[in-house]
């Protein structure tokens, strides 16, 4: 794994761990740094103690050397004194055997004393040398220990510097993570605001969906009305054609009955009050050049028969109007078709309504 991948992995782990893990890691590193510093201080104290002991042993060795030199000088002086005494003894040998013996004994005692003293000093010197050797070996051992401790201290110092660098890096990462966390918090707040806006938009969307469903229902209702109107238009057109055919037939019939109607001109006024009579005022025939009087009511019996037929058909085929709008529903009979033909303005209004409904869809 490369250094960049390791750094990326560490960064990913740090991002996953979070600020709490970084604080715990910093505290652990601080404790290790404190322990390492304490060990370093203790090692330095041990080194100082060893140096002090070495200095003391060196001082003792110097003192023993001085004492040995002093004893050797004293031995030399004793030997010199012994030589002088021996020479004096030779000089005074003539003085008497007693004095000589006393001097010999005194010299022997002194010699024995000084020899014993020399032996003691030699023994002490050997002991001192042994102590010095032991001290030197101990000093060497302590020097090795001191060197090891020095190396350990240097290593600890390097580790301490490394830990300081790691702490700085961790602090930098922590600040960066805190910054990222702050940015994430701000982004989360903005996302929450967007979610609230989206929820509000969803509520509005639901309202619009409800409105769309309502409009679709209205559209379906209008479509059904349009279909009904178209169907009624077709029925009306068909009935209009039938009425036109009927009118054409009636016109032909009226042309044949015109002569008979002239005989009944005097009684035409009485026929205006019939409930289902058809007024022919304003009707013009294509073959006439002038307006004829309203004398078609002479066919009173003919029209009464049509009226009875129309009433029977209207009772059987009456169609109810829708709930919201009143739509024109023609009666499928010849008389109603004739009335629809005569009421042209209403048919035109119905056509206009149908066209407006079709344009609105």
Coordinates of C-alpha atoms in Angstrom, one line a residue:
X1 CA 0.0 0.0 0.0
X2 CA 1.4 3.4 -1.0
X3 CA 1.8 6.4 1.3
X4 CA -1.0 8.3 -0.4
X5 CA -3.3 5.3 0.0
X6 CA -2.3 4.9 3.6
X7 CA -2.9 8.6 4.2
X8 CA -6.2 8.4 2.5
X9 CA -7.1 5.3 4.6
X10 CA -6.1 7.2 7.8
X11 CA -8.1 10.2 6.7
X12 CA -11.1 8.0 6.0
X13 CA -10.7 6.3 9.4
X14 CA -10.4 9.7 11.1
X15 CA -13.5 10.9 9.4
X16 CA -15.3 7.8 10.4
X17 CA -14.0 8.0 14.0
X18 CA -14.9 11.6 14.6
X19 CA -13.7 14.3 17.0
X20 CA -14.2 12.1 20.1
X21 CA -11.7 9.5 18.9
X22 CA -9.2 12.2 18.1
X23 CA -9.5 13.7 21.6
X24 CA -9.0 10.2 23.1
X25 CA -6.0 9.6 20.8
X26 CA -4.5 13.0 21.8
X27 CA -5.0 12.3 25.5
X28 CA -3.3 8.8 25.1
X29 CA -0.4 10.3 23.3
X30 CA -0.1 13.0 25.9
X31 CA 0.0 10.4 28.7
X32 CA 2.6 8.4 26.8
X33 CA 4.7 11.6 26.3
X34 CA 4.4 12.4 30.0
X35 CA 5.5 8.8 30.9
X36 CA 8.4 9.0 28.4
X37 CA 9.5 12.3 29.8
X38 CA 9.3 11.0 33.4
X39 CA 11.4 7.9 32.3
X40 CA 13.9 10.2 30.6
X41 CA 14.2 12.4 33.8
X42 CA 14.6 9.3 35.9
X43 CA 17.3 8.0 33.6
X44 CA 19.1 11.3 33.8
X45 CA 18.8 11.2 37.6
X46 CA 20.3 7.6 37.6
X47 CA 23.1 8.9 35.4
X48 CA 23.8 11.7 37.7
X49 CA 23.8 9.3 40.7
X50 CA 26.3 7.0 38.8
X51 CA 28.5 10.0 38.0
X52 CA 28.5 11.1 41.6
X53 CA 29.3 7.6 42.8
X54 CA 32.1 7.4 40.2
X55 CA 33.4 10.8 41.4
X56 CA 33.3 9.6 45.0
X57 CA 35.2 6.3 44.1
X58 CA 37.7 8.3 42.2
X59 CA 38.2 10.6 45.1
X60 CA 38.6 7.6 47.4
X61 CA 41.1 6.1 45.0
X62 CA 43.1 9.3 44.9
X63 CA 43.0 9.5 48.7
X64 CA 44.3 5.9 49.0
X65 CA 47.0 6.7 46.4
X66 CA 48.0 9.7 48.5
X67 CA 48.0 7.6 51.7
X68 CA 50.0 4.9 50.0
X69 CA 52.6 7.4 48.9
X70 CA 52.7 8.8 52.4
X71 CA 53.1 5.3 53.9
X72 CA 55.9 4.5 51.4
X73 CA 57.6 7.8 52.2
X74 CA 57.3 6.9 55.9
X75 CA 58.7 3.4 55.1
X76 CA 61.6 5.0 53.3
X77 CA 62.1 7.3 56.2
X78 CA 61.9 4.4 58.6
X79 CA 64.4 2.5 56.5
X80 CA 66.6 5.6 56.4
X81 CA 66.2 5.9 60.1
X82 CA 66.9 2.2 60.5
X83 CA 70.0 2.7 58.4
X84 CA 71.0 5.6 60.5
X85 CA 70.2 3.7 63.7
X86 CA 72.1 0.7 62.4
X87 CA 75.0 2.9 61.6
X88 CA 74.7 4.6 65.0
X89 CA 74.4 1.1 66.4
X90 CA 77.7 0.2 64.8
X91 CA 79.1 3.4 66.1
X92 CA 78.0 2.8 69.6
X93 CA 78.6 -1.0 69.4
X94 CA 81.5 -0.4 71.4
X95 CA 79.4 1.2 74.1
X96 CA 78.2 -2.1 75.3
X97 CA 76.4 -5.2 74.5
X98 CA 73.4 -4.2 76.6
X99 CA 72.8 -1.1 74.7
X100 CA 73.3 -3.0 71.5
X101 CA 70.8 -5.6 72.4
X102 CA 68.3 -3.0 73.4
X103 CA 68.8 -1.2 70.2
X104 CA 68.6 -4.4 68.2
X105 CA 65.4 -5.3 70.0
X106 CA 64.1 -1.8 69.5
X107 CA 65.1 -1.9 65.8
X108 CA 63.6 -5.4 65.4
X109 CA 60.4 -4.2 67.0
X110 CA 60.3 -1.2 64.8
X111 CA 61.2 -3.3 61.8
X112 CA 58.5 -5.8 62.7
X113 CA 56.0 -3.0 63.3
X114 CA 56.9 -1.3 60.0
X115 CA 56.9 -4.6 58.1
X116 CA 53.5 -5.3 59.5
X117 CA 52.5 -1.8 58.7
X118 CA 53.8 -2.3 55.1
X119 CA 51.9 -5.6 54.9
X120 CA 48.8 -3.9 56.1
X121 CA 49.3 -1.1 53.7
X122 CA 49.9 -3.6 50.8
X123 CA 46.8 -5.5 51.8
X124 CA 44.9 -2.3 51.9
X125 CA 46.3 -1.3 48.6
X126 CA 45.4 -4.6 47.1
X127 CA 41.9 -4.2 48.5
X128 CA 41.8 -0.7 47.2
X129 CA 42.9 -1.9 43.8
X130 CA 40.3 -4.6 43.8
X131 CA 37.7 -2.0 44.8
X132 CA 39.1 0.3 42.1
X133 CA 38.8 -2.6 39.6
X134 CA 35.3 -3.3 40.7
X135 CA 34.5 0.3 40.6
X136 CA 35.9 0.6 37.1
X137 CA 33.9 -2.4 36.0
X138 CA 30.9 -0.9 37.7
X139 CA 31.6 2.4 36.1
X140 CA 31.9 0.7 32.7
X141 CA 28.7 -1.1 33.4
X142 CA 27.0 2.1 34.5
X143 CA 28.6 3.8 31.5
X144 CA 27.0 1.2 29.2
X145 CA 23.7 1.6 31.1
X146 CA 24.1 5.4 30.8
X147 CA 24.8 5.1 27.1
X148 CA 21.8 2.9 26.7
X149 CA 19.7 5.3 28.7
X150 CA 21.1 8.1 26.7
X151 CA 20.2 6.3 23.5
X152 CA 16.8 5.6 25.0
X153 CA 16.5 9.3 25.9
X154 CA 17.4 10.3 22.3
X155 CA 14.9 7.8 21.0
X156 CA 12.3 9.1 23.5
X157 CA 13.2 12.6 22.4
X158 CA 12.7 11.6 18.8
X159 CA 9.5 9.9 19.7
X160 CA 8.5 13.0 21.6
X161 CA 9.2 15.2 18.6
X162 CA 7.3 12.7 16.4
X163 CA 4.4 12.7 18.9
X164 CA 4.5 16.5 18.9
X165 CA 4.3 16.4 15.1
X166 CA 1.6 13.8 15.3
X167 CA -0.3 16.0 17.8
X168 CA 0.1 19.0 15.5
X169 CA -1.1 17.0 12.6
X170 CA -4.0 15.6 14.7
X171 CA -4.9 19.1 15.8
X172 CA -4.8 20.2 12.2
X173 CA -7.0 17.2 11.2
X174 CA -9.3 17.9 14.1
X175 CA -9.7 21.6 13.1
X176 CA -10.3 20.4 9.5
X177 CA -12.7 17.8 10.7
X178 CA -14.5 20.4 12.9
X179 CA -14.6 22.7 9.8
X180 CA -16.0 19.8 7.8
X181 CA -18.4 19.0 10.6
X182 CA -19.5 22.6 10.7
X183 CA -20.0 22.6 6.9
X184 CA -21.9 19.4 7.1
X185 CA -24.1 20.9 9.9
X186 CA -24.8 23.9 7.7
X187 CA -25.5 21.6 4.7
X188 CA -27.8 19.6 7.0
X189 CA -29.6 22.7 8.0
X190 CA -29.9 23.8 4.4
X191 CA -31.1 20.3 3.5
X192 CA -33.7 20.4 6.3
X193 CA -34.9 23.7 5.0
X194 CA -35.1 22.2 1.5
X195 CA -36.9 19.2 3.0
X196 CA -39.4 21.6 4.7
X197 CA -39.8 23.5 1.4
X198 CA -40.2 20.2 -0.4
X199 CA -42.8 19.1 2.2
X200 CA -44.6 22.3 1.7
X201 CA -44.3 21.8 -2.1
X202 CA -45.6 18.3 -1.6
X203 CA -48.6 19.6 0.3
X204 CA -49.2 22.1 -2.5
X205 CA -48.6 19.3 -5.0
X206 CA -51.2 17.1 -3.2
X207 CA -53.6 20.1 -3.2
X208 CA -52.9 20.5 -7.0
X209 CA -53.4 16.7 -7.5
X210 CA -56.7 17.0 -5.6
X211 CA -57.5 20.0 -7.7
X212 CA -56.5 18.1 -10.9
X213 CA -58.6 15.2 -9.8
X214 CA -61.5 17.6 -9.3
X215 CA -60.8 19.2 -12.6
X216 CA -60.6 15.8 -14.2
X217 CA -64.0 14.9 -12.7
X218 CA -65.3 18.2 -14.0
X219 CA -63.7 17.5 -17.3
X220 CA -65.3 14.0 -17.4
X221 CA -68.6 15.5 -16.4
X222 CA -68.2 18.1 -19.1
X223 CA -67.1 15.4 -21.6
X224 CA -70.2 13.4 -20.7
X225 CA -72.3 16.6 -21.1
X226 CA -70.5 17.3 -24.4
X227 CA -71.1 13.7 -25.5
X228 CA -74.8 14.1 -24.5
X229 CA -74.9 17.5 -26.2
X230 CA -73.3 16.0 -29.3
X231 CA -75.7 13.1 -29.2
X232 CA -78.6 15.5 -28.7
X233 CA -77.2 17.7 -31.5
X234 CA -77.2 14.6 -33.8
X235 CA -80.7 13.8 -32.6
X236 CA -81.7 17.4 -33.1
X237 CA -80.2 17.5 -36.6
X238 CA -81.8 14.2 -37.5
X239 CA -85.1 15.4 -36.1
X240 CA -84.5 18.8 -37.8
X241 CA -84.1 16.9 -41.1
X242 CA -87.2 14.9 -40.4
X243 CA -89.0 18.2 -39.6
X244 CA -87.8 19.8 -42.7
X245 CA -89.0 16.7 -44.7
X246 CA -92.3 17.0 -42.8
X247 CA -92.5 20.7 -43.5
X248 CA -91.7 20.0 -47.1
X249 CA -94.5 17.4 -47.2
X250 CA -96.8 19.8 -45.4
X251 CA -96.0 22.6 -47.8
X252 CA -96.9 20.3 -50.6
X253 CA -100.0 19.3 -48.7
X254 CA -100.8 23.0 -48.1
X255 CA -100.3 23.8 -51.7
X256 CA -103.0 21.2 -52.5
X257 CA -105.2 22.4 -49.7
X258 CA -104.8 26.1 -50.4
X259 CA -108.0 26.2 -52.3
X260 CA -109.9 24.5 -49.4
X261 CA -108.4 26.9 -46.9
X262 CA -109.8 29.9 -48.7
X263 CA -113.3 28.7 -47.9
X264 CA -112.6 28.8 -44.2
X265 CA -111.1 32.3 -43.9
X266 CA -114.0 33.6 -41.9
X267 CA -113.5 31.1 -39.1
X268 CA -109.7 31.4 -38.8
X269 CA -109.8 33.6 -35.7
X270 CA -111.4 31.0 -33.6
X271 CA -108.6 28.5 -34.1
X272 CA -105.8 30.7 -32.5
X273 CA -106.8 29.6 -29.0
X274 CA -106.1 25.9 -29.6
X275 CA -103.4 24.7 -27.0
X276 CA -101.2 22.8 -29.5
X277 CA -102.0 24.7 -32.7
X278 CA -99.1 25.8 -34.8
X279 CA -99.0 29.4 -35.9
X280 CA -98.0 29.8 -39.5
X281 CA -97.5 33.6 -39.4
X282 CA -94.5 34.7 -41.2
X283 CA -94.1 31.4 -43.1
X284 CA -93.4 31.9 -46.8
X285 CA -93.5 29.5 -49.5
X286 CA -91.0 29.6 -52.3
X287 CA -93.6 29.7 -55.0
X288 CA -95.6 32.7 -53.5
X289 CA -94.7 36.3 -54.1
X290 CA -96.8 37.8 -51.3
X291 CA -97.6 36.9 -47.7
X292 CA -100.7 34.8 -47.3
X293 CA -103.1 35.3 -44.3
X294 CA -103.0 32.9 -41.3
X295 CA -105.6 30.6 -42.7
X296 CA -103.8 27.2 -42.2
X297 CA -105.8 26.7 -39.0
X298 CA -108.6 25.4 -41.0
X299 CA -107.1 22.0 -40.6
X300 CA -108.2 21.9 -37.0
X301 CA -109.0 18.3 -37.0
X302 CA -105.8 17.4 -38.8
X303 CA -103.7 19.3 -36.2
X304 CA -105.7 18.0 -33.3
X305 CA -104.9 14.5 -34.4
X306 CA -101.2 15.4 -34.5
X307 CA -101.5 17.0 -31.1
X308 CA -103.0 13.9 -29.5
X309 CA -100.2 11.9 -31.1
X310 CA -97.6 14.3 -29.8
X311 CA -99.0 14.1 -26.2
X312 CA -98.9 10.4 -26.2
X313 CA -95.4 10.3 -27.5
X314 CA -94.3 13.0 -25.0
X315 CA -95.7 11.1 -22.1
X316 CA -93.8 7.9 -23.1
X317 CA -90.5 9.5 -24.2
X318 CA -90.0 12.5 -21.8
X319 CA -86.2 12.7 -20.9
X320 CA -85.1 14.3 -17.6
X321 CA -82.4 17.1 -17.7
X322 CA -79.0 16.8 -16.0
X323 CA -78.4 18.0 -12.5
X324 CA -76.0 20.9 -13.2
X325 CA -77.3 22.3 -16.5
X326 CA -80.6 22.3 -18.3
X327 CA -80.0 20.7 -21.7
X328 CA -82.5 20.7 -24.5
X329 CA -84.0 17.3 -25.0
X330 CA -86.3 17.1 -28.0
X331 CA -89.4 14.8 -28.0
X332 CA -89.2 12.2 -30.8
X333 CA -92.4 13.2 -32.5
X334 CA -93.4 14.9 -35.7
X335 CA -95.2 17.8 -33.9
X336 CA -92.2 18.4 -31.6
X337 CA -89.9 18.3 -34.6
X338 CA -92.1 20.9 -36.2
X339 CA -92.0 23.1 -33.1
X340 CA -88.2 22.7 -32.9
X341 CA -88.0 23.8 -36.6
X342 CA -90.1 26.8 -35.8
X343 CA -88.1 27.7 -32.7
X344 CA -84.9 28.3 -34.7
X345 CA -83.5 30.8 -32.2
X346 CA -83.4 28.2 -29.4
X347 CA -81.7 25.7 -31.7
X348 CA -79.1 28.3 -32.6
X349 CA -78.5 29.0 -28.9
X350 CA -78.1 25.3 -28.3
X351 CA -75.6 25.1 -31.1
X352 CA -73.6 28.0 -29.6
X353 CA -73.6 26.3 -26.2
X354 CA -72.3 23.1 -27.8
X355 CA -69.6 25.0 -29.6
X356 CA -68.5 26.8 -26.4
X357 CA -68.4 23.6 -24.5
X358 CA -66.3 22.0 -27.3
X359 CA -63.9 25.0 -27.2
X360 CA -63.7 24.9 -23.4
X361 CA -62.6 21.2 -23.5

